[in-house]
Structures are given as C-alpha cells and as structure tokens.
C-alpha cells in the first residue's frame, strides 16, 4: 500500500503539471482581454498573477485521486477539471475579499489591495478603493465563468458531463450558503452557536476544498455513485478537520511558520469554532472586550489567547478535529472490509488525514 | 411580410411562456435553497421576486428570433436559453447595483435595498448594508452559475452547444470589460471621451442585450456563421441605439412615463454620451458644478437640462441614434438583396428599430 502514497517529489511534479494548465488558461484569457483596453488587460494580468501564486491544494487533490483511481487513464481531462476547481477557488476568494473588505490575504496584498495601490499611484486616491473592489467583483465573475466553461466542455460521455455539472451546481450552492451564514454570524443575522458554525464550515470550506475534487475525480474516472458518495463523506470529514485546524493555527499557531497575521481572526471578529465554544464559558466577558477590535494590541491578544486555552476552547476544538479524523479512519477501515473506495485511494485519504493532523502552517 | 411582425398580443403570449420557464428555474433553486437555513432561503426568495419582475426584453427577443427562423421548430430549448439570458441579465444587474452602491432601480427598491430594509427591521441597522451587499454578490454568483448550467445542458448537437458556450464566454468577457470601463469613467481611471463612451456602451449593454439573444437564437436554429455574424452587427446597432435612447430619456424624458428618477444619471455623475458631448462645449463649466452632486436640486437640474439641449448634446445624441438605426436599415436592405437573414427576421429587426426610435419609456 505504501507505494500508493505520493512523495513530496510526486506532488512537485503534479504541481508543475497543474501550473502549466492554469498558465494556459490565463494566457488564453489574457489574449482575449487585449481587445478591451489597457485597464481591463491590467486587471486580468493582476488577477492572473494572484491565481498563479496559489497553493494548488484542490487541483493536486483532484489529480492525485484521479491517478489513484485510474493509474493508466488519460489525464488530460483531469488536468482541465483541476484547473476549473482552482478557478472556482479564486472566484470565491476574490468575492470573499470584497465581502470581508480585506486588502491582504496571508500577509500579502490581495487583488483589491494591489488595485488600490496602483490606482493610488495613478493619483486616484479617493476612488481607488471603489475601483479596486469593482475589479475584484468582475474578475471573480470571469473566473466563475471559466470554471463553468471548463466543466461544460469536458470531453467525456454525456452522463459523466451531466454528473460533473450537477456536482458543480451543488458545490456552488453549498459554498454560497456557507459564505452567507459566515457573514450572517459576523453581522449578527445568524445566532452564533457551535453547531451553526460547524455546519457553516462544512458548507463554506469542506464542500469545495475536499468534496469537490474527490467527487470530480471519481466521476471522471467512471466511478460508481457509491464511490462518489463515500468520497463525499470522507471529504466532509477531512474538510472540517482542515478548516478547524486552520482556525486553531490562526490563533495559537506560529505566525512565522503559517505567515498569517496571528491575531487577524480576533481583530476581524470571526466566529470560528474556537470563539463559539468560548462564548459559552465564564471567560467570555473578558474576551468579548477585545473580540472584533481592529486596534487589538499584542499584549491583549496574548491575554485573549491564554483565556481561550484556559476556558477549554482550544482543547475542545482539538477534540473536534480528532473526532473528524477518527471518523475518517473508521470510514476507511469500513471501506477496506468491503466498500467502493479502492486501496490506493484509501491510502491517499489516510495520508491526507495525517498531514492535516500534523499541520503547522 | 407584415404577418412576420409580432403584435402586442403575440408578445404577451411569449412573455407568459418565458415567465413560466423562469418560475420553474426559480422554484427549483428555492427547493435546493431550503436545505441551507432561513436566511439563505429568504435571500433566494427576494432574488426570485426581483427576477420575476423584469421586462423580459432579452428572452422575448431570443424567442421571437428563434420563431422567425424556425416557425415549426421545437421551442423547448429556445425557452431554456431565453431563461439563461434573463438569469445572466439579473446577475449583471445585481453586481452592478453593488458596484454602483444603488438601493433602487427604476424607482423601486432593488435587492440590496430590500435586504437592507429587512435587516434593519430585524434590528441590525449597522451591519444591514454589508449584509445586503453580500447577499447581492452571492445571488449574482448563483444566477451567473445558472446561466452557464442552462447553456451547458442544452439538448442540441455537440457543435451547436460549443458555439453557444463560445458565445456566452465572449458575451461575459465583453460585458465585464464594458462595466469596468464604465466604472473607470466614473472613478477617473479612464479618460471620458465620446468614443470611449460609445465603445463602453456597445460592450456593456448592446453585447448581452441584443447581440446575445439574436446570436443564440441563430445558433440554436442551426443558422450559418454568416447569419450569426449579420445578426451580431444588427444587434450592435440596435443595442447602441437602445442605450443612447435610454440615456436621453433619463435626462430629457417624461419621468412619469419611464418611472426613473429624472435626474439620477446627473446626480450619480454617469458619463453618458450626452455628458461626454457637453464636456467639449462652453456650457460645461456650469454643468460641471452640478454634475455628480447627490443633492442636486430640481431647479438646478432643469437648468442643467436646458444647457444640455442648448449646447447641442441632445441633438448630437439623437443624431447618433439616427445613425445607428439608419445603419440597421441599410444592413437589412443589403440582406434583402442577397444575404443570410431571412425575410421574417428582417421584418422583426425593422420593427425593433421602429420601437426603439419611438421609445418614450
């Protein structure tokens, strides 16, 4: 079974393949954009630059899964689908950044931030933010369209294409619903309770980050509905564990390693699972004084962090992650005793779980 | 030829057909949305209500064209495509309203305005605007996805489907570019010159309002590339004339008839062709004092309106409209002498031109 688990160098090779395909998509759109004037071309080249800088988690997962299911398959369409998944990811990120009014992502200027800078340099300070947010909305629309265009043109039997379109539709509906709940939690339109946060997390992140690539690979590989269903459940466990780990890291992690502002979630008042647990404890009144304060000072942040540990929130979320990873392990064991997921894919899922468990950045 | 021109009652029948199809799409999405909580369902039901209230100009044009090309054709797929075109229109409107920070459209609350009202009623005054704009961005994403889903699933030969996908891709790129130029004109990132405004108008409005329905009908009806090309040119003339007429009406028209705030374009500082002409005249310094003033008073607006007439802007834009309609008439005459557009469609195009010419609301 060990040969089925990809090594780091396998993943580098997959990354290069995906990058080549994404570059081809971006270059094609750039050529089309040239007809529409300097500003539009510049918007697209900024967008392309950001898309190129991604971690490619989702497309690599899709390709790894496809390769494990069809070691001798024709990978061209899998590569195309992988690109679609990355385009969808960036469309969501761009609209999310507009919604969250962020100028940075993971410490770097995001597209809005970059457009603000270039418009300010052009002497358009007062309108720069509006111009930049407009650009991000429109670039998101273009990438959302690209994702659909790729899936719609997949060279596969009619029934396969329809299943992929169904999956895309479901994923977008679910992710959109999750995003709306997330904003609803921040804006006080949705009551902040731990269950609501977990459902939101599953919808907003797990659905398109793990379930989509796993299921898309299964469909393209000609897998049964049973395989697709089992991978969907596996994806939900992995996705939830991944995002909860992300929430923990952003408060308790080593900022130097993961590159995020260590207190941005606290400053922005993000209703993560960590926060929702703390809200039910006696530590909350003190934490609440600093939660959502854009001016949060490091010494207060350190204090809040300690309170989040002492009130049991950190341990509780770690336990939630363990639950999800344990459920994944159990699912894999069940599948081994007679299920739809083949051995290579089972090994890949366990490897993923181990990487999420050990994640430090 | 007169029998080919639709009567008002034909159009009422077409409208009912389109409404039925749009209702079916909206009901389907509502059922899917139910899984995702009260707020998401409410977002979708507000969205559906707005989509239902549209004038249906674009889907009716598509169906009229298809019927004229294939009087005995199977109209089911044409109806589906008509719905896709309307979904795309609303996706653009929703994102446009967020970008323009509008709460109303044609005198009525738009989706953002309505969500602000309901969030304010729920006691969430401070976050209401953010919540509402988030809703409009996400609802726009869902409608943009719906438009793609419908086109991707059209039951037609592979080559037809690919041509339709190409058309959708081209239209979205062009409309997005037009929207970006329009905002660039307002934000001072694009120099406001009359040619730039005409190109922007062609891209932002003519492309998806006239060219898309005409070309989509031609493709679905199995028309030749020559027919599609000729209809594309016809659509550009009609679309430009339509939007320029709209710009004129919004400044000089009878507000009671067209239902728009008569001075909203002036208040918002919209760089229409009327304004761009006036900028090159000696009347501009006085107009400029009021242009883009959200507090513009009726007596000043009347004065600006008179100046826009006296400086020749009104006449100039009327002449531009006449040019476009004359070009359309000439194209139709050429086609009659031996072209790709059949008689029924030529009659329909002339009828459309006459309606744009005589438009009062």
XYZ file of C-alpha atoms in Angstrom:
722
model
C 0.000 0.000 0.000
C 2.894 2.318 0.704
C 3.636 2.841 -2.971
C 0.235 4.485 -3.424
C 1.146 7.340 -1.098
C 2.649 10.183 -3.025
C 6.018 11.500 -2.075
C 6.806 15.183 -1.910
C 8.524 14.962 -5.302
C 5.415 13.399 -6.851
C 3.492 16.362 -5.575
C 6.026 18.788 -7.040
C 5.543 17.116 -10.398
C 1.745 17.346 -10.073
C 2.090 20.994 -9.124
C 4.111 21.703 -12.258
C 1.529 19.982 -14.416
C -1.311 21.967 -12.846
C 0.642 25.204 -13.124
C 1.195 24.612 -16.817
C -2.501 24.068 -17.401
C -3.505 27.105 -15.332
C -0.978 29.219 -17.213
C -2.526 28.123 -20.485
C -5.992 29.156 -19.278
C -4.755 32.517 -18.019
C -2.792 33.199 -21.200
C -5.859 32.470 -23.287
C -7.988 34.908 -21.285
C -5.202 37.497 -21.452
C -5.216 37.285 -25.223
C -8.980 37.809 -25.228
C -8.684 40.684 -22.732
C -6.293 42.577 -25.014
C -9.195 43.669 -27.179
C -10.701 45.608 -24.294
C -8.197 48.296 -23.410
C -5.306 48.810 -21.036
C -7.209 48.881 -17.762
C -9.051 45.644 -18.406
C -5.870 43.933 -19.520
C -4.123 45.172 -16.382
C -6.996 43.860 -14.237
C -6.627 40.488 -15.819
C -2.855 40.390 -15.505
C -3.072 41.255 -11.793
C -5.690 38.529 -11.404
C -3.578 36.005 -13.270
C -0.591 36.801 -11.059
C -2.632 36.023 -7.933
C -4.092 32.846 -9.370
C -0.545 31.713 -10.221
C 0.581 32.150 -6.623
C -1.878 29.656 -5.096
C -1.032 26.556 -3.051
C -2.958 24.376 -5.524
C -4.280 22.175 -2.735
C -7.558 21.467 -4.573
C -6.297 20.695 -8.105
C -3.498 18.491 -6.746
C -6.033 16.569 -4.646
C -8.178 16.049 -7.744
C -5.253 14.766 -9.795
C -3.920 12.549 -7.015
C -7.350 10.981 -6.634
C -7.775 10.507 -10.369
C -4.325 8.924 -10.660
C -5.078 6.586 -7.765
C -8.374 5.537 -9.367
C -7.092 5.292 -12.926
C -3.316 4.810 -12.885
C -3.340 4.338 -16.660
C -6.091 6.819 -17.501
C -5.892 9.686 -19.975
C -5.156 12.562 -17.646
C -5.857 15.454 -19.981
C -9.449 15.959 -18.845
C -8.460 15.508 -15.205
C -5.945 18.316 -15.639
C -8.643 20.519 -17.165
C -11.019 19.792 -14.290
C -8.231 20.524 -11.836
C -7.895 23.965 -13.411
C -11.650 24.520 -13.136
C -11.526 23.752 -9.424
C -8.712 26.268 -8.928
C -10.581 28.917 -10.951
C -13.633 28.368 -8.761
C -11.478 28.672 -5.645
C -10.130 32.031 -6.795
C -13.563 33.294 -7.767
C -14.703 32.565 -4.210
C -11.576 34.162 -2.715
C -12.000 37.342 -4.741
C -15.660 37.790 -3.795
C -14.847 36.841 -0.204
C -12.157 39.527 -0.045
C -14.632 42.140 -1.311
C -17.226 40.970 1.223
C -14.732 40.937 4.099
C -13.252 44.257 2.956
C -9.786 42.757 3.141
C -6.744 44.199 1.416
C -4.452 41.331 2.330
C -4.526 37.573 2.343
C -1.922 35.541 4.194
C 0.216 38.608 4.732
C 0.403 39.619 1.060
C -1.623 42.255 -0.771
C -4.649 40.596 -2.349
C -6.091 41.702 -5.711
C -8.135 44.504 -4.110
C -5.058 45.697 -2.218
C -2.951 45.662 -5.348
C -5.530 47.535 -7.428
C -5.869 50.116 -4.635
C -2.095 50.603 -4.751
C -1.919 51.000 -8.491
C -4.930 53.346 -8.617
C -3.464 55.420 -5.783
C -0.155 55.588 -7.654
C -2.144 56.861 -10.642
C -3.406 59.711 -8.443
C -6.917 58.358 -7.971
C -6.779 58.026 -4.202
C -10.401 58.824 -3.406
C -11.923 56.407 -5.898
C -9.146 53.803 -5.625
C -10.972 51.502 -3.228
C -14.166 51.526 -5.257
C -12.272 50.866 -8.461
C -10.351 48.016 -6.831
C -13.438 46.324 -5.405
C -15.170 46.617 -8.765
C -12.194 44.901 -10.358
C -12.318 42.053 -7.844
C -16.062 41.516 -8.314
C -15.654 41.382 -12.097
C -12.525 39.227 -12.043
C -14.400 36.842 -9.730
C -17.247 36.710 -12.249
C -14.795 35.884 -15.036
C -13.188 33.077 -13.036
C -16.567 31.691 -12.001
C -17.471 31.661 -15.685
C -14.185 29.954 -16.590
C -14.852 27.172 -14.092
C -18.215 26.517 -15.731
C -16.804 26.735 -19.249
C -14.210 24.077 -18.491
C -16.669 21.655 -16.906
C -19.206 22.222 -19.700
C -16.597 21.309 -22.318
C -15.109 18.253 -20.634
C -14.550 15.532 -23.191
C -16.393 12.684 -21.570
C -19.602 10.706 -22.103
C -22.794 12.782 -21.813
C -23.785 11.173 -18.498
C -20.363 11.920 -16.983
C -20.550 15.538 -18.059
C -24.030 15.864 -16.527
C -22.832 14.385 -13.250
C -19.959 16.868 -13.204
C -22.363 19.733 -13.893
C -24.630 18.526 -11.072
C -21.645 18.428 -8.739
C -20.552 21.934 -9.722
C -24.082 23.267 -9.182
C -24.379 21.605 -5.775
C -20.951 22.828 -4.701
C -21.607 26.445 -5.649
C -24.981 26.463 -3.902
C -23.484 24.970 -0.757
C -20.419 27.242 -0.701
C -22.569 30.319 -1.299
C -24.912 29.286 1.522
C -21.895 28.758 3.804
C -20.470 32.170 2.937
C -23.831 33.808 3.616
C -24.029 32.089 7.042
C -20.481 33.153 7.843
C -21.287 36.788 7.081
C -24.600 36.352 8.932
C -22.666 35.285 12.040
C -20.414 38.368 11.818
C -23.274 40.734 11.050
C -25.455 39.356 13.832
C -28.101 37.972 11.480
C -27.409 34.345 12.448
C -27.181 33.267 16.121
C -23.577 32.226 16.919
C -23.892 28.685 18.159
C -21.256 25.985 17.764
C -23.427 23.722 15.630
C -24.235 26.580 13.249
C -20.502 27.320 12.963
C -19.666 23.697 12.179
C -22.394 23.488 9.528
C -21.185 26.770 8.044
C -17.585 25.500 7.992
C -18.601 22.291 6.273
C -20.541 24.264 3.639
C -18.128 27.118 3.117
C -14.854 25.205 3.066
C -15.165 21.415 3.132
C -17.580 21.288 0.218
C -15.426 22.874 -2.455
C -11.990 22.199 -0.965
C -12.273 18.456 -0.391
C -15.604 17.038 -1.536
C -15.489 18.691 -4.965
C -12.002 17.494 -6.024
C -12.587 13.976 -4.642
C -16.004 13.579 -6.259
C -14.977 15.177 -9.554
C -12.070 12.744 -9.837
C -14.379 9.817 -9.058
C -16.924 10.896 -11.674
C -14.331 11.474 -14.378
C -12.708 8.133 -13.602
C -16.067 6.483 -14.246
C -16.544 5.598 -10.576
C -19.840 4.332 -9.189
C -22.297 6.567 -7.297
C -21.307 4.550 -4.194
C -17.660 5.562 -4.621
C -18.673 9.189 -5.138
C -20.847 9.081 -2.016
C -18.150 7.514 0.144
C -15.604 10.096 -1.057
C -18.086 12.851 -0.350
C -18.320 11.756 3.291
C -14.541 11.383 3.511
C -14.181 14.872 2.043
C -16.552 16.367 4.612
C -14.513 14.863 7.492
C -11.206 15.990 6.001
C -12.525 19.428 5.094
C -13.952 20.108 8.506
C -10.757 18.909 10.206
C -8.686 21.054 7.827
C -10.641 24.247 8.490
C -10.809 23.706 12.272
C -7.050 23.173 12.230
C -6.761 26.417 10.264
C -8.882 28.229 12.866
C -6.677 26.884 15.667
C -3.456 27.761 13.844
C -4.602 31.295 13.201
C -4.973 31.900 16.958
C -2.458 29.510 18.526
C -0.071 28.762 15.666
C 3.383 30.062 14.994
C 2.890 33.180 12.892
C 6.370 32.874 11.395
C 5.505 29.462 10.035
C 1.989 29.989 8.649
C 2.578 33.550 7.522
C -0.758 34.927 8.688
C -1.256 37.877 10.975
C -1.511 35.867 14.213
C -4.456 37.855 15.527
C -6.374 38.716 12.357
C -9.272 36.373 13.154
C -9.632 38.008 16.582
C -9.330 41.519 15.161
C -11.909 40.783 12.469
C -14.285 39.188 14.956
C -14.511 35.918 13.031
C -16.984 33.487 14.567
C -14.819 30.393 14.456
C -15.493 27.243 16.450
C -12.868 28.396 18.981
C -14.815 31.588 19.638
C -18.200 29.886 19.732
C -17.036 27.497 22.418
C -15.584 30.359 24.466
C -18.850 32.273 24.271
C -20.490 29.665 26.481
C -17.849 29.962 29.207
C -17.219 32.410 32.031
C -14.126 33.679 30.188
C -16.261 35.314 27.511
C -16.980 38.739 29.102
C -13.254 39.480 29.165
C -12.588 38.049 25.689
C -15.608 39.923 24.292
C -13.999 43.244 25.196
C -11.239 42.579 22.650
C -13.056 40.418 20.104
C -13.593 42.285 16.820
C -11.386 45.202 17.875
C -9.402 46.285 14.811
C -6.915 48.015 17.127
C -6.278 44.890 19.230
C -2.832 45.255 20.846
C -0.364 42.338 21.041
C -0.396 42.237 24.860
C -4.202 41.987 24.895
C -4.114 39.391 22.128
C -1.734 37.250 24.171
C -4.128 37.542 27.112
C -7.116 36.554 24.952
C -5.155 33.614 23.619
C -4.404 32.427 27.137
C -8.078 32.777 28.090
C -9.102 30.765 25.024
C -6.798 27.980 26.197
C -7.799 28.166 29.857
C -11.548 28.146 29.172
C -11.161 24.877 27.267
C -11.852 26.236 23.764
C -8.501 25.139 22.350
C -8.852 21.602 23.712
C -12.440 21.384 22.598
C -11.614 22.269 19.009
C -8.645 19.876 19.029
C -11.062 17.177 20.135
C -13.426 18.114 17.300
C -10.560 17.717 14.840
C -9.668 14.352 16.363
C -13.317 13.283 16.028
C -13.356 14.126 12.347
C -10.063 12.367 11.659
C -11.183 9.348 13.696
C -14.402 9.204 11.680
C -12.313 9.301 8.507
C -10.110 6.450 9.749
C -13.183 4.432 10.651
C -14.717 5.073 7.239
C -11.522 3.882 5.559
C -11.476 0.754 7.732
C -15.110 0.020 6.834
C -14.315 0.500 3.179
C -11.420 -1.895 3.466
C -13.777 -4.592 4.752
C -15.789 -4.262 1.566
C -16.644 -0.905 0.086
C -16.316 1.185 -3.024
C -13.040 3.001 -2.299
C -10.019 1.140 -3.729
C -6.836 0.596 -1.713
C -4.757 3.305 -3.372
C -7.379 5.936 -2.621
C -7.808 4.707 0.943
C -4.060 5.108 1.450
C -4.233 8.603 -0.006
C -7.065 9.579 2.353
C -5.147 8.332 5.404
C -2.076 10.213 4.227
C -4.167 13.389 3.900
C -5.581 12.898 7.394
C -2.066 12.505 8.783
C -0.953 15.682 7.037
C -3.909 17.651 8.423
C -3.232 16.262 11.883
C 0.387 17.298 11.752
C -0.238 20.631 10.080
C 1.740 23.521 11.491
C 1.234 26.111 8.757
C -44.067 40.470 -44.748
C -46.461 42.142 -42.309
C -47.526 38.814 -40.816
C -43.982 38.258 -39.587
C -44.165 41.266 -37.279
C -45.405 40.306 -33.883
C -48.432 42.022 -32.441
C -48.642 43.126 -28.826
C -50.751 40.064 -28.013
C -48.136 37.737 -29.516
C -45.643 39.362 -27.202
C -47.919 38.882 -24.190
C -48.085 35.192 -25.033
C -44.299 34.978 -25.366
C -43.959 36.782 -22.050
C -46.199 34.231 -20.332
C -44.179 31.375 -21.778
C -40.914 32.900 -20.589
C -42.371 33.666 -17.173
C -43.444 30.060 -16.782
C -39.959 28.824 -17.602
C -38.273 31.348 -15.302
C -40.655 30.396 -12.494
C -39.689 26.765 -12.939
C -35.989 27.639 -12.654
C -36.555 29.790 -9.585
C -38.758 27.184 -7.906
C -36.103 24.548 -8.454
C -33.409 26.704 -6.867
C -35.783 27.561 -3.984
C -36.238 23.869 -3.260
C -32.463 23.424 -3.221
C -32.033 26.521 -1.026
C -34.358 25.112 1.650
C -31.587 22.834 2.879
C -29.492 25.831 3.844
C -31.450 27.672 6.522
C -33.934 30.518 6.784
C -31.665 33.388 5.812
C -30.406 31.755 2.640
C -33.924 30.772 1.628
C -35.066 34.343 2.255
C -32.190 35.675 0.140
C -33.246 33.444 -2.692
C -36.931 34.285 -2.419
C -36.155 38.030 -2.513
C -33.934 37.389 -5.543
C -36.627 35.340 -7.266
C -39.164 38.103 -6.683
C -36.909 40.618 -8.429
C -36.123 38.305 -11.339
C -39.875 37.753 -11.796
C -40.497 41.490 -12.112
C -38.288 42.027 -15.169
C -39.344 43.409 -18.550
C -38.062 40.240 -20.259
C -36.773 42.219 -23.228
C -33.882 39.803 -23.835
C -35.638 36.419 -23.567
C -38.545 37.651 -25.672
C -36.108 38.850 -28.347
C -34.447 35.434 -28.350
C -37.756 33.601 -28.724
C -39.070 35.985 -31.386
C -35.902 35.481 -33.382
C -35.985 31.715 -32.992
C -39.652 31.584 -34.021
C -38.921 33.744 -37.056
C -36.043 31.463 -38.069
C -37.742 28.157 -37.305
C -41.523 28.662 -37.308
C -42.028 24.923 -36.852
C -39.066 24.256 -34.597
C -39.103 22.560 -31.198
C -39.099 25.565 -28.912
C -38.255 23.852 -25.658
C -34.531 24.520 -25.864
C -35.130 28.082 -27.085
C -37.223 28.693 -23.964
C -34.437 27.317 -21.790
C -31.864 29.551 -23.473
C -34.213 32.510 -23.046
C -34.199 31.834 -19.305
C -30.404 31.650 -19.277
C -30.205 35.063 -20.934
C -32.524 36.544 -18.289
C -30.530 34.904 -15.460
C -27.356 36.435 -16.902
C -29.063 39.838 -17.112
C -30.014 39.689 -13.439
C -26.572 38.509 -12.387
C -25.141 41.616 -14.108
C -27.801 43.882 -12.561
C -27.137 42.589 -9.047
C -23.368 43.052 -9.289
C -23.885 46.412 -10.992
C -26.102 47.586 -8.114
C -23.427 46.578 -5.589
C -20.757 48.349 -7.647
C -22.881 51.487 -8.095
C -23.972 51.357 -4.438
C -27.578 51.724 -5.523
C -30.541 50.848 -3.338
C -33.116 51.422 -6.063
C -33.610 50.570 -9.709
C -36.276 52.267 -11.809
C -37.878 53.812 -8.746
C -38.290 50.547 -6.829
C -36.116 49.078 -4.084
C -33.598 46.731 -5.652
C -32.395 43.528 -3.936
C -29.796 45.404 -1.866
C -32.424 47.959 -0.819
C -34.845 45.254 0.172
C -32.279 43.278 2.171
C -31.235 46.498 3.936
C -34.863 47.076 4.878
C -35.440 43.590 6.200
C -32.137 43.542 8.138
C -32.931 46.955 9.607
C -36.364 45.713 10.617
C -34.588 42.815 12.342
C -32.678 45.381 14.423
C -29.369 45.012 12.560
C -29.105 48.582 11.363
C -25.331 48.985 11.481
C -24.490 45.813 9.580
C -27.568 45.890 7.323
C -25.837 47.413 4.306
C -22.940 44.976 4.457
C -25.282 42.024 4.834
C -27.404 43.240 1.920
C -24.457 43.771 -0.426
C -23.104 40.338 0.475
C -26.479 38.872 -0.432
C -26.475 40.620 -3.800
C -22.935 39.479 -4.657
C -23.794 35.871 -3.802
C -27.199 35.901 -5.518
C -25.444 37.307 -8.604
C -22.959 34.429 -8.447
C -25.817 31.925 -8.267
C -27.582 33.460 -11.267
C -24.354 33.631 -13.252
C -23.903 29.926 -12.499
C -27.499 29.181 -13.527
C -26.976 30.849 -16.884
C -23.965 28.606 -17.514
C -25.727 25.489 -16.274
C -28.591 26.013 -18.704
C -26.345 26.613 -21.717
C -24.110 23.666 -20.784
C -27.122 21.343 -20.721
C -28.837 22.493 -23.891
C -30.092 19.491 -25.815
C -28.521 20.145 -29.165
C -25.748 18.694 -31.315
C -22.268 18.960 -29.767
C -21.145 21.636 -32.265
C -24.211 23.776 -31.505
C -23.601 23.542 -27.778
C -19.970 24.544 -28.269
C -20.973 27.564 -30.357
C -23.414 28.594 -27.627
C -20.704 28.222 -24.979
C -18.323 30.313 -27.112
C -20.992 32.989 -27.412
C -21.643 33.010 -23.666
C -17.932 33.289 -22.943
C -17.473 36.146 -25.410
C -20.540 37.985 -24.088
C -19.469 37.795 -20.454
C -15.941 38.961 -21.260
C -17.281 41.884 -23.298
C -19.923 42.921 -20.746
C -17.426 42.714 -17.904
C -14.958 44.831 -19.871
C -17.733 47.361 -20.572
C -18.706 47.514 -16.906
C -15.080 48.035 -15.911
C -14.747 50.903 -18.429
C -17.975 52.455 -17.175
C -16.733 52.436 -13.587
C -13.328 53.618 -14.850
C -15.020 56.645 -16.410
C -16.790 57.482 -13.119
C -13.715 56.830 -10.982
C -11.477 58.877 -13.268
C -9.356 55.903 -14.341
C -10.457 56.137 -17.987
C -10.418 59.448 -19.890
C -14.017 60.493 -20.632
C -14.098 60.862 -24.390
C -17.125 60.286 -26.591
C -15.593 57.382 -28.499
C -14.652 55.618 -25.271
C -18.232 56.060 -24.055
C -19.681 54.614 -27.257
C -17.351 51.612 -27.124
C -18.225 51.105 -23.453
C -21.956 51.300 -24.243
C -21.629 48.772 -27.020
C -19.740 46.404 -24.714
C -21.732 46.894 -21.542
C -25.247 46.899 -22.984
C -25.514 46.060 -26.680
C -23.499 42.875 -26.365
C -25.676 40.983 -23.936
C -28.973 42.770 -24.543
C -29.203 42.441 -28.334
C -26.287 40.523 -29.793
C -26.549 37.615 -27.351
C -30.270 36.834 -27.835
C -30.070 37.284 -31.616
C -26.968 35.137 -31.999
C -28.123 32.469 -29.544
C -31.382 32.084 -31.480
C -29.460 31.834 -34.755
C -27.102 29.176 -33.383
C -29.873 27.087 -31.854
C -31.895 27.325 -35.062
C -28.906 25.851 -36.898
C -28.161 29.096 -38.715
C -24.939 29.648 -40.656
C -21.975 31.599 -39.265
C -22.907 34.277 -41.848
C -26.360 34.642 -40.319
C -24.879 34.814 -36.839
C -22.395 37.447 -37.961
C -25.036 39.585 -39.691
C -27.274 39.397 -36.610
C -24.337 40.335 -34.425
C -23.854 43.559 -36.394
C -27.595 44.233 -36.359
C -27.600 43.683 -32.591
C -24.740 46.126 -32.074
C -26.632 48.863 -33.973
C -29.884 48.185 -32.143
C -28.187 47.883 -28.762
C -26.264 51.109 -29.117
C -29.398 52.956 -30.300
C -31.383 51.461 -27.396
C -28.896 52.534 -24.734
C -28.373 56.010 -26.193
C -32.168 56.425 -26.261
C -32.185 55.311 -22.619
C -29.525 57.904 -21.765
C -31.567 60.620 -23.488
C -34.811 59.542 -21.811
C -33.254 59.549 -18.384
C -32.353 63.236 -18.765
C -34.988 64.582 -21.157
C -37.786 62.030 -20.916
C -41.057 62.224 -19.080
C -40.339 60.787 -15.634
C -43.988 59.837 -15.127
C -43.813 57.628 -18.192
C -40.469 55.882 -17.755
C -40.638 55.693 -13.965
C -36.998 56.602 -13.360
C -35.805 59.387 -11.127
C -35.480 62.019 -13.900
C -32.141 63.301 -12.654
C -30.499 60.173 -11.265
C -27.913 59.978 -14.058
C -26.917 63.584 -13.357
C -26.842 63.049 -9.590
C -24.731 59.914 -9.945
C -22.361 61.606 -12.387
C -22.845 58.969 -15.067
C -20.604 59.517 -18.070
C -23.203 59.031 -20.770
C -22.772 60.148 -24.375
C -24.871 63.242 -23.553
C -22.407 64.305 -20.870
C -19.330 63.493 -22.948
C -20.519 65.721 -25.767
C -21.308 68.547 -23.337
C -17.807 68.310 -21.836
C -16.342 69.594 -25.082
C -18.584 72.686 -25.159
C -18.507 76.049 -23.416
C -21.580 75.019 -21.371
C -19.525 72.512 -19.392
C -18.131 74.693 -16.575
C -21.677 75.484 -15.420
C -22.939 71.914 -15.879
C -19.862 70.543 -14.086
C -20.861 72.403 -10.922
C -23.943 70.203 -10.622
C -22.772 67.023 -12.305
C -22.360 64.204 -9.777
C -23.952 66.212 -6.947
C -26.102 63.790 -4.927
C -28.034 66.793 -3.541
C -28.858 68.195 -6.994
C -31.993 70.344 -6.606
C -34.830 70.224 -9.178
C -34.387 73.877 -10.242
C -30.684 73.288 -10.923
C -31.481 70.048 -12.709
C -33.883 71.885 -15.004
C -31.170 74.415 -15.730
C -28.620 71.681 -16.489
C -31.128 70.012 -18.743
C -31.648 73.259 -20.689
C -27.883 73.709 -21.007
C -27.533 70.141 -22.314
C -30.057 70.971 -25.006
C -28.633 74.412 -25.849
C -25.049 73.185 -26.143
C -26.138 70.684 -28.768
C -25.658 67.496 -26.696
C -29.268 66.391 -27.006
C -29.285 66.861 -30.783
C -25.920 65.201 -31.151
C -27.028 62.058 -29.328
C -30.300 61.988 -31.277
C -28.198 62.082 -34.428
C -26.062 59.206 -33.131
C -29.214 57.169 -32.558
C -30.423 58.012 -36.061
C -27.054 56.895 -37.441
C -27.319 53.534 -35.727
C -30.886 52.976 -36.861
C -30.005 54.092 -40.412
C -27.110 51.634 -40.430
C -29.512 48.918 -39.306
C -31.960 49.802 -42.087
C -29.141 49.733 -44.596
C -27.935 46.363 -43.343
C -31.454 44.967 -43.687
C -31.730 46.356 -47.226
C -28.373 44.778 -48.145
C -29.503 41.477 -46.675
C -32.690 41.662 -48.741
C -30.608 41.957 -51.899
C -28.972 38.660 -51.061
C -27.787 37.866 -47.570
C -28.160 35.380 -44.754
C -31.026 36.986 -42.794
C -34.423 35.647 -43.873
C -37.414 37.924 -44.533
C -39.232 37.289 -41.235
C -36.160 38.195 -39.213
C -35.510 41.288 -41.337
C -39.074 42.410 -40.621
C -38.549 41.792 -36.924
C -35.340 43.847 -36.909
C -37.051 46.787 -38.621
C -39.917 46.553 -36.163
C -37.425 46.625 -33.272
C -35.705 49.670 -34.783
C -39.051 51.446 -35.077
C -39.882 50.675 -31.465
C -36.519 51.998 -30.252
C -36.991 55.109 -32.379
C -40.409 55.778 -30.912
C -39.485 54.815 -27.364
C -40.854 57.110 -24.700
C -40.305 54.965 -21.612
